[in-house]
Structure formats: C-alpha cells, structure tokens
XYZ file of C-alpha atoms in Angstrom:
561
model
C 40.706 74.078 -11.977
C 44.271 74.559 -10.408
C 46.238 77.001 -8.590
C 49.599 78.425 -9.675
C 51.189 80.128 -6.400
C 54.684 79.061 -6.800
C 57.571 79.154 -9.205
C 57.357 76.485 -11.496
C 60.577 74.829 -10.583
C 59.296 74.930 -7.025
C 56.314 72.927 -8.186
C 57.881 70.359 -9.921
C 60.394 69.815 -7.040
C 57.727 69.274 -4.579
C 55.433 67.283 -7.448
C 58.040 65.002 -7.106
C 58.047 64.170 -3.662
C 56.067 60.720 -3.581
C 56.184 59.774 0.049
C 53.903 63.149 0.779
C 50.152 62.668 0.103
C 48.633 65.577 -1.672
C 46.275 67.752 0.152
C 45.687 68.258 3.785
C 42.114 67.493 3.923
C 39.723 65.133 1.690
C 36.049 65.865 1.143
C 33.339 63.691 2.461
C 29.875 64.734 1.383
C 27.201 63.637 3.939
C 24.117 61.576 3.007
C 21.910 64.351 4.500
C 22.462 66.083 1.056
C 19.887 63.696 -0.360
C 17.164 65.184 2.137
C 16.236 68.510 0.453
C 17.476 70.848 -2.221
C 20.287 72.496 -0.297
C 21.908 71.918 3.162
C 23.922 73.914 5.489
C 26.056 72.368 8.500
C 25.910 74.502 11.556
C 28.370 72.722 13.912
C 30.547 69.834 14.456
C 31.607 67.754 17.701
C 34.370 66.045 18.623
C 32.695 62.777 17.754
C 32.467 64.172 13.906
C 28.592 64.446 14.291
C 27.220 67.577 12.414
C 23.990 69.537 12.970
C 22.595 70.177 9.479
C 19.843 72.411 8.352
C 18.057 71.301 5.253
C 16.323 74.100 2.819
C 13.400 72.903 0.698
C 13.024 69.556 2.018
C 11.847 66.549 -0.245
C 8.743 64.202 0.051
C 6.588 66.702 2.207
C 3.474 64.507 3.026
C 0.269 66.552 1.367
C -2.796 66.482 3.917
C -5.509 65.945 1.116
C -8.442 66.519 3.932
C -7.471 70.361 3.794
C -7.608 70.931 0.138
C -10.311 72.313 -1.960
C -9.889 69.918 -5.257
C -12.453 71.921 -7.073
C -10.468 75.021 -7.073
C -7.472 73.045 -8.556
C -6.705 71.830 -12.059
C -5.165 68.606 -11.812
C -4.377 65.660 -14.321
C -6.117 63.057 -11.977
C -7.933 64.973 -9.155
C -10.058 61.646 -8.420
C -7.058 59.941 -7.536
C -5.227 62.851 -5.760
C -8.287 63.325 -3.758
C -7.712 59.923 -1.722
C -4.134 60.471 -1.516
C -2.828 58.624 -4.865
C -0.966 61.529 -6.286
C 1.115 61.420 -9.495
C 4.232 63.089 -9.758
C 2.755 66.021 -11.861
C -0.121 66.755 -9.447
C 2.119 66.441 -6.614
C 4.193 69.318 -7.949
C 0.879 71.197 -8.586
C -0.489 70.670 -5.104
C 2.838 71.645 -3.571
C 3.260 74.936 -5.272
C -0.166 75.949 -4.451
C 0.052 75.421 -0.765
C 3.278 77.279 -0.646
C 1.361 80.120 -2.169
C -1.070 80.409 0.733
C 1.483 79.816 3.898
C 0.641 81.863 6.623
C -3.251 81.354 6.122
C -4.867 79.226 9.314
C -6.863 77.438 6.506
C -4.024 75.831 4.916
C -1.249 73.058 5.799
C 1.785 74.503 6.864
C 5.097 73.647 5.230
C 8.905 73.855 6.724
C 11.376 76.006 4.589
C 14.034 74.080 6.843
C 14.426 70.991 8.857
C 17.377 69.725 10.595
C 19.207 66.552 10.797
C 22.459 65.317 13.069
C 24.636 63.823 10.378
C 28.069 61.674 9.959
C 29.504 60.121 6.851
C 27.293 57.270 7.096
C 24.217 58.047 9.105
C 21.632 60.815 9.262
C 18.926 61.298 12.045
C 16.141 63.751 11.594
C 15.786 65.939 14.457
C 11.997 66.398 14.958
C 11.870 69.015 17.858
C 8.048 69.953 17.709
C 7.093 68.046 14.755
C 4.974 65.025 15.145
C 4.323 62.266 13.311
C 1.646 62.360 10.510
C 1.097 58.587 9.902
C 1.056 55.129 11.205
C 4.363 54.324 9.198
C 6.279 56.984 11.217
C 6.360 60.036 8.485
C 6.503 63.402 10.043
C 4.319 66.660 9.171
C 7.510 68.575 8.239
C 5.398 71.328 8.937
C 7.482 73.577 11.547
C 10.475 75.470 9.913
C 13.584 74.245 12.381
C 17.070 75.887 12.609
C 19.859 73.910 14.472
C 23.155 76.051 15.507
C 25.050 73.881 17.629
C 26.035 70.521 18.909
C 28.043 69.340 21.976
C 30.052 66.226 22.745
C 27.013 64.699 24.665
C 25.155 65.345 21.097
C 22.656 67.916 22.318
C 21.491 69.870 19.764
C 20.132 73.253 20.394
C 18.732 75.848 18.052
C 15.115 77.301 17.281
C 11.862 76.098 15.790
C 8.317 77.139 15.046
C 5.626 75.690 17.112
C 3.935 72.622 16.148
C 0.941 72.886 13.596
C -2.049 71.201 14.946
C -5.787 70.901 13.173
C -8.479 72.242 15.271
C -11.824 71.251 13.740
C -14.630 73.963 14.501
C -18.251 74.897 13.789
C -19.040 78.392 12.923
C -22.324 79.903 14.358
C -23.502 79.876 10.779
C -23.330 76.010 10.721
C -20.213 75.731 8.525
C -17.869 73.497 9.306
C -13.871 73.904 8.949
C -10.589 72.877 10.210
C -8.050 75.603 11.541
C -4.375 75.075 11.409
C -2.942 76.804 14.542
C 0.335 76.770 16.749
C 0.706 77.792 20.332
C 3.988 80.169 19.696
C 6.238 81.607 16.720
C 9.662 80.728 17.471
C 11.273 79.019 20.586
C 14.810 77.878 21.367
C 15.063 74.077 22.185
C 17.376 71.356 23.224
C 17.165 67.931 21.695
C 18.998 64.839 21.962
C 17.749 61.275 20.994
C 14.321 62.403 19.910
C 13.564 63.834 22.980
C 13.036 67.904 23.153
C 13.183 70.457 25.836
C 11.533 73.979 25.297
C 13.717 76.773 26.269
C 11.190 79.298 27.083
C 11.928 83.095 27.477
C 11.311 85.049 31.003
C 8.058 86.795 29.355
C 5.947 84.518 27.267
C 2.676 86.350 26.601
C 1.403 85.297 22.961
C 4.094 82.522 23.397
C 6.763 84.765 23.822
C 10.129 84.457 21.589
C 13.467 83.042 22.167
C 16.111 81.271 20.174
C 19.275 79.290 21.045
C 22.692 79.599 19.474
C 25.148 77.809 21.310
C 26.146 74.969 24.206
C 28.870 74.122 26.161
C 30.120 70.865 27.679
C 28.444 71.998 31.136
C 25.150 71.791 29.012
C 24.650 76.089 29.579
C 22.752 76.878 26.413
C 23.009 80.796 25.470
C 20.719 82.593 23.268
C 17.856 85.403 22.979
C 14.360 85.920 24.386
C 11.671 88.244 25.120
C 12.449 89.590 28.807
C 9.805 92.520 28.759
C 7.009 93.778 26.860
C 7.017 97.411 25.836
C 2.721 97.753 26.540
C 0.451 95.657 27.770
C -1.131 94.947 24.467
C -0.272 91.180 24.007
C -1.209 90.354 28.011
C -4.733 91.865 27.191
C -4.838 90.551 23.868
C -4.208 87.083 25.555
C -6.836 87.604 28.026
C -9.233 88.312 25.353
C -8.396 85.236 23.794
C -10.103 83.175 26.675
C -13.225 85.363 26.645
C -15.491 83.943 24.073
C -17.703 87.223 23.365
C -14.459 89.433 22.758
C -12.442 87.015 20.585
C -15.557 86.273 18.347
C -16.572 83.210 16.504
C -13.230 81.541 16.274
C -11.490 78.859 18.267
C -9.291 79.782 21.156
C -6.432 78.012 19.665
C -6.780 80.346 16.462
C -6.743 83.747 18.678
C -3.573 82.508 20.431
C -1.910 81.417 16.988
C -2.722 84.758 15.430
C -1.188 86.697 18.412
C 1.998 84.509 18.466
C 2.438 85.325 14.537
C 1.737 89.159 15.388
C 4.349 89.211 18.052
C 7.085 87.442 15.897
C 6.595 89.946 13.066
C 6.915 92.890 15.356
C 9.644 91.768 17.959
C 11.516 94.998 18.041
C 8.599 97.163 18.314
C 6.728 95.111 21.023
C 9.657 93.783 23.342
C 12.981 94.147 25.059
C 15.144 91.261 23.694
C 18.027 90.239 25.881
C 20.844 87.388 26.006
C 19.914 84.413 28.021
C 21.852 81.570 29.477
C 19.332 78.605 30.219
C 20.870 75.771 32.658
C 20.343 72.156 31.845
C 21.149 68.910 33.754
C 22.510 65.632 32.067
C 19.359 64.636 31.086
C 18.468 67.666 29.329
C 15.693 69.171 31.918
C 15.719 73.117 32.232
C 17.184 74.183 35.735
C 17.562 77.957 35.688
C 17.563 80.969 33.158
C 19.739 84.061 33.606
C 19.162 87.187 31.649
C 22.217 88.650 30.480
C 22.929 92.523 30.270
C 23.064 95.032 27.729
C 26.111 97.740 26.988
C 24.202 100.632 28.229
C 21.175 101.427 30.744
C 18.106 103.186 29.118
C 16.635 105.788 30.757
C 13.632 105.123 33.025
C 11.439 107.063 30.361
C 13.007 105.590 27.503
C 10.419 103.497 25.625
C 12.733 102.160 23.122
C 13.294 98.337 22.188
C 16.890 97.444 22.933
C 18.655 94.071 22.269
C 21.736 91.907 23.475
C 22.134 88.434 21.977
C 24.683 85.457 23.109
C 25.461 83.219 20.569
C 28.376 80.749 21.949
C 29.746 79.854 25.493
C 32.746 78.216 26.595
C 33.492 75.816 29.316
C 34.382 78.426 31.876
C 31.131 80.058 31.463
C 31.924 82.965 29.231
C 29.531 83.820 26.512
C 29.968 86.011 23.388
C 27.453 87.677 21.038
C 26.401 90.956 20.442
C 24.711 93.970 22.301
C 23.281 97.510 21.280
C 24.983 100.386 22.772
C 25.352 103.767 22.184
C 28.160 105.897 19.991
C 27.993 109.493 20.933
C 29.806 112.394 18.496
C 29.889 115.944 19.110
C 26.560 116.236 17.740
C 24.249 113.218 18.618
C 24.275 109.972 20.113
C 23.093 106.498 18.322
C 22.421 103.118 18.902
C 25.014 100.897 17.440
C 25.520 97.191 17.896
C 28.841 95.780 18.880
C 30.562 92.243 19.542
C 30.535 91.458 23.372
C 31.816 89.068 26.041
C 29.274 88.324 28.772
C 31.312 87.397 31.948
C 29.040 86.914 34.851
C 27.309 90.614 35.357
C 29.968 92.267 32.899
C 29.433 93.250 29.512
C 32.557 93.853 27.696
C 32.851 95.719 24.631
C 35.578 94.400 22.189
C 35.595 97.571 19.514
C 34.524 100.544 21.542
C 36.625 102.930 19.423
C 35.473 102.248 15.706
C 35.944 104.380 12.654
C 33.652 107.744 12.910
C 32.580 107.117 9.243
C 31.450 103.323 9.902
C 29.685 104.754 13.148
C 28.038 107.153 11.298
C 26.688 105.079 8.751
C 26.398 101.189 9.542
C 24.175 100.056 12.384
C 26.445 97.255 13.086
C 30.010 97.951 14.291
C 30.916 94.347 15.098
C 30.014 90.998 16.102
C 31.616 88.401 18.207
C 30.652 84.603 16.980
C 32.475 82.221 18.978
C 34.728 81.452 22.111
C 36.955 78.803 22.896
C 38.272 77.370 26.244
C 41.585 79.560 25.880
C 39.560 82.607 26.277
C 40.166 83.346 22.578
C 36.861 85.089 20.965
C 36.379 85.392 17.534
C 34.051 87.549 14.888
C 34.425 90.513 12.592
C 34.371 94.449 12.739
C 33.204 96.582 10.111
C 36.021 98.756 8.886
C 36.712 101.465 6.169
C 39.001 100.459 3.597
C 39.862 102.402 0.353
C 36.689 104.232 1.155
C 34.444 101.338 1.477
C 32.957 99.531 4.548
C 34.032 95.992 4.880
C 33.734 93.181 7.287
C 37.223 92.046 8.767
C 37.532 89.020 11.046
C 39.273 89.409 14.326
C 40.411 87.396 17.033
C 40.279 88.715 20.850
C 42.185 87.381 23.581
C 40.191 88.194 26.774
C 43.471 87.188 28.904
C 45.728 89.700 27.329
C 42.910 92.261 26.382
C 44.319 91.997 22.867
C 42.449 92.583 19.482
C 44.089 91.405 16.272
C 43.219 91.468 12.824
C 44.806 88.843 10.972
C 45.398 89.222 7.081
C 42.982 87.184 4.980
C 42.607 86.980 1.125
C 43.547 90.825 0.361
C 42.964 94.321 1.682
C 39.624 94.986 0.339
C 38.540 91.284 0.953
C 35.344 91.103 3.536
C 36.061 87.706 5.760
C 34.228 86.713 8.843
C 35.047 83.922 11.529
C 32.508 81.605 12.292
C 34.112 79.367 14.934
C 37.499 78.286 16.614
C 38.232 75.284 18.324
C 40.532 74.597 21.238
C 43.530 73.944 19.229
C 43.105 77.729 18.423
C 42.213 77.592 14.923
C 39.605 79.388 13.360
C 37.122 78.573 10.150
C 35.192 81.138 8.420
C 34.896 82.755 4.680
C 35.593 85.742 2.897
C 36.061 87.139 -0.450
C 38.725 85.859 -3.009
C 38.822 88.199 -5.802
C 38.830 91.965 -5.962
C 36.238 92.147 -8.927
C 34.067 95.084 -8.762
C 31.150 92.723 -9.721
C 29.866 89.962 -7.865
C 32.795 88.720 -5.821
C 33.220 85.054 -4.896
C 33.502 83.887 -1.455
C 35.485 80.959 -0.091
C 36.215 78.993 3.338
C 39.443 79.756 5.139
C 41.360 78.449 8.073
C 43.645 80.565 10.196
C 45.928 79.033 12.569
C 46.275 81.553 15.799
C 49.210 80.016 16.992
C 51.637 80.507 14.097
C 49.676 83.397 12.322
C 49.260 81.243 8.963
C 46.055 81.959 7.254
C 44.982 79.434 4.430
C 42.262 79.313 1.680
C 40.264 76.014 2.178
C 40.423 75.278 -1.374
C 44.166 75.550 -1.377
C 44.387 72.491 1.363
C 41.849 70.135 -0.874
C 42.666 67.840 -3.881
C 43.175 70.208 -6.857
C 40.937 68.037 -8.926
C 38.078 67.980 -6.397
C 34.514 68.918 -7.829
C 33.901 70.732 -4.640
C 34.349 74.468 -4.011
C 34.321 75.008 -0.272
C 32.715 78.476 -0.050
C 32.016 78.260 3.892
C 34.074 76.743 6.553
C 31.160 76.836 9.505
C 32.356 74.923 11.976
C 35.894 72.738 13.364
C 36.092 70.677 16.229
C 39.271 69.431 18.432
C 40.175 67.175 16.000
C 40.501 69.849 13.413
C 37.635 68.093 11.438
C 35.746 70.972 9.563
C 31.969 71.345 8.697
C 31.690 73.555 5.572
C 29.611 74.700 2.873
C 30.346 73.282 -0.682
C 29.129 74.187 -4.322
C 28.890 71.591 -6.639
C 27.112 69.907 -9.485
C 24.698 67.245 -8.521
C 21.917 65.595 -10.272
C 18.435 67.663 -10.162
C 15.740 65.861 -8.086
C 12.166 66.424 -8.065
C 10.195 67.722 -4.937
C 9.741 64.190 -4.229
C 13.649 63.567 -4.382
C 13.310 61.282 -7.316
C 15.982 61.808 -9.974
C 15.100 64.130 -13.214
C 15.873 62.579 -16.247
C 15.987 64.378 -19.650
C 14.638 63.116 -22.951
C 17.739 61.315 -23.937
C 17.941 59.466 -20.535
C 20.685 61.184 -18.466
C 20.620 63.334 -15.371
C 20.239 66.718 -15.134
C 22.950 68.208 -13.421
C 22.466 71.567 -11.383
C 24.574 73.869 -9.118
C 23.988 72.568 -5.613
C 24.742 73.965 -2.272
C 25.423 71.210 0.360
C 27.170 70.133 3.593
C 30.118 68.211 3.524
C 32.820 67.235 6.123
C 36.670 67.933 5.789
C 38.848 65.051 7.323
C 42.920 65.783 8.090
C 45.071 63.507 5.868
C 47.915 62.063 8.015
C 51.022 62.876 6.080
C 49.030 65.029 4.046
C 50.358 68.067 2.242
C 49.399 71.030 0.172
C 48.486 69.840 -3.154
C 50.709 72.001 -5.686
C 48.434 73.061 -8.903
C 49.103 74.581 -11.970
C 46.646 76.460 -14.155
C 47.020 78.889 -17.005
C 47.362 82.459 -15.859
C 44.327 83.628 -17.592
C 42.389 81.140 -15.155
C 44.032 81.901 -12.100
C 41.102 84.039 -10.207
C 38.388 81.373 -11.598
C 36.752 78.583 -9.238
C 38.065 75.356 -9.029
C 36.961 72.547 -11.106
C 32.930 71.989 -11.137
C 32.276 75.816 -9.927
C 30.513 78.122 -12.291
C 29.455 81.864 -12.484
C 25.965 80.936 -11.882
C 26.897 78.856 -8.497
C 28.218 82.181 -7.266
C 24.984 84.068 -8.199
C 23.096 81.024 -6.404
C 25.233 80.932 -3.461
C 25.367 84.696 -3.057
C 21.609 85.035 -3.073
C 21.323 81.740 -0.692
C 24.146 83.090 1.852
C 22.390 86.360 2.336
C 19.062 84.370 2.789
C 20.863 82.174 5.403
C 22.601 84.866 7.137
C 19.309 86.866 7.560
C 17.585 83.356 8.809
C 20.218 82.816 11.331
C 20.085 86.390 12.534
C 16.132 86.501 13.515
C-alpha cells in the first residue's frame, strides 16, 4: 500500500532525486519470531540489544510422567507414554494440559517467555526456570514478562516462581505428585543467565513484586507489597508449618496455594507501593526504598492504595502512577494520576483533570518514561468531542511545563511509551477516525523541533510490515517496534504447516522488529488511489486489525499487573 500526502508534482520532483535513499528507517525482523506464536519487544539498549516477550512459545517439553493416559484419546498412546509423541498427539496433549492450568496435579506451561535478541542472535532468559533434561532444554513452565534492559545488559521484569515437583504419599497410601511454586509473581534482574530476585518489603505467602525499569546506575524501579491489611496471610503461613493444621498435604502445596490466593486478591489484601531496588555492578541487591503516594490515608482507613514506578533516569528521578484523591463539591473519590518520584516528593503531573473525566474514569493519567534531560512522557485522559480519549504528553520537570503535541488527528487516542536522550518520543495512536474498529500505528515525535511522524511514513512504501507500536528507542535512534505482517503458519512445535498442495500457509502474525536509521535516507514518497488512502500498508488486513486489537488489550492488561 502507498500514501498520497503531497501534490503529484511535488511527488514526481522528489522521486526524481536519485542521490537520496528512499525511507528513513529499514525494518529488520528479529530471529526471536521463530520462538513462539507472537513476539512483543519491551526495550532496546544502546548496543541494539532488545528484550522481547514471546507469547505461546513453541516446542513446550511435555512431562509424560504427570499424565493420565487412560483418560486421553490419542493416535498412539503407547509411544506417547514413553515420550515418543507424534505431532497429532502432541497437539492433543498440549491442549489438555492448557485446559487444566492452575491445578497442582498437572504440568504448568508458560504463556510468555523472554529473550534478549538482536538481528543475528537470540538468547533465552531463564529467570527462575530450570533445565528439564540433560540436553539443556528448559521446562518453560513459568510465565515471564521482561520490561527493560540497560547498557550493561541487565534485564528486569517479573516472573512466576519455578514450578517444582513434590512426590507425596497420602495417609491412605495413595501416591501422587504436586506441582508447586514458592511465590506467585516476583521482580527480577538478570544477566548472562544469572538472576537476582527483587523481593517486596513484606513477603508473607511469597509476597508480590514486579520490576519495570532500570537506569545505568543499576537502580531498578517497580512495585511490591509493603503492608498487609490483615494478619490472614501471616497466620495462614504459620498454619502451613503445622502438620495438624494444614491437613494431609505437603508443606510446599500449602504455601503454593497461599501464594496463588495472594496474587489473585492483591488489592483486597495489601498495600502496594512503588519501589527502588539498589544493585551493585554484579547485580547483587544492596537496598530497597519504598516510594510514596499522593495522599496520606487516615489511620482508620482500611482501604488498599497503590503507587507504581515504571522508569528511572540516571539522575535517580523515577516516574509512574499513584492513586490520589479527587474532590468535588459533593464527594471525594480515588483516582490514578501520572507522577514523578523525586526523593521523598511525589509530584502530580495532571492535578486538574476535566471534571467529566474525573467523574467517570478511574485513571486520569500515567507517566511511562523519563530521560536524562528530565523530560517525562505518558498520557492523560481528556474529553474530546464528548468522548474520553488518551492523549500523549511531554512534561518538562525543569520548566514545570506540560505539553500535548499534535498527533494523528484531534479525536485520535495516542500513548507515548519511551523517550531517549535525544528527546525523541515513540509510542502508538489511532490513525483513522472511523466509528468502528480503529487502527493503531506507531509514531515518532521529535520534541526538539515539535515534529510528529507516523512510523509507516518513515519506512519503505513496499514494506510487508505495518508498524502498530513503536515500543522503545535508544540513543542511536534505533527503535524496537511491534509489527503486523503475513508469516508462515507453524504448529505448536514450531514446524511449518504445509497445505495439501505442498504450500506454506500464511497467517496474520505479531512480531518484534528493529527499525534502523538509514544514513542519508528520506521519506519514501508514495502514491495510492484516493479510495485506498485510509487502508493499511501492503500486507495488512482487517483481520490483522481485529487480531492485534485483542492482543494489544491482553498485553496492556498483562503489563499492568
């Protein structure tokens, strides 16, 4: 697909300049796309290394010792029972295992796993995972979500605890195997296969923590449990240690159940606050600092309140979200605001929202990143033409100024995800004003010259990729992005699926890509019939839009947990 933004005469004139290479960025697909059904980049460092989360990983190793083959209908159960599983039976077994996720009597399977990737190399980040066999294969049992990587190649994120097998004999004499873990979700920092846990200040039932960002001084920011609202989990953990109180189950099973219960009921069970973990050059944890919140609850207030830090610059200033009070003449309600954490100070970036937004919307704003020039990016919900829309902003801490740049169009939702030290901002927004399903594409905004560009206008017109998000940008102006394109279908083992005619089957795919600046490059001026102006570029389709909108919603919910 092609774009017609300029007059025909100007297009012809520009196209005749042969000394300028078309397009400002070239798109490079990462090899990590072969590791799972879809891949999502989270961050890129100055060496071009990208942290990537892979959804529905291929070739999950199946633990046949945990399966009841008498209840399964397979094509070759005898072979499968000894680990010789054909492709058809592998799909059947994998589907059956997925249906029973959460049970302590079935193998657990990760929904996402993580990699450190570049154009020509992909390294698995095991975090708490362990090898399943002597040949080096991992269990791929714990869901992992990486969120940032610094120039020392420390990757941070959150992960489920490792699922281990506990053999147990009930008092009746029946033997079984429990599949358990020590905690639900915990933050981590990892480099070269070595992982350091980032525990919360309060960790009964395993506690809860997540890491979101890291600076070049190895300060990591995130969120964690800082106080429990009742003594329930403390007493329950003590009960797990008493054989009479916990009943006829192993201690590990009792703790695992508690951890799952806490994770499922965080907001009703605990206070959650932003945290800064201090690490040394080897990744060892030195100290943990609890960050504040926008208001001080009354002593008798038993509510659960949250603040969260998601990014930190090399000046030690962090940004994120905090709940705070919004007061009208009739009532006071709790709303979430984008904030700056600077020492003991918590600065509200949007203290005066539109009353119609504050009355109906739980989140007023969110800060997503900060650079070393103390520029903060994020989004605020605003009322536009009678509809609440997210609009990206740039906030200058030094000047105390909040700016909402012009984006795709007035009613477009837009969200900034990252800013580098050259003051270039990347994110995504809606590119058409249709009343139905709106398409999103990535953008690049130059704060220095106030110039906003759709990423699709900066790559080759004939590219097979539609860049739906620009996720992260380094100081070389390289961008880690999320693309939609047609790719060969693979089965659950990662093998290509061939149709009856011997051809590959192409399907809509979400993949992590790297956008590399082209030296001397310029915008690729493209032409398109007028009736096709609002359609996606070559390779995109309406089915992709539906696919990505659903996956994007899922991914944003996952990264907010």
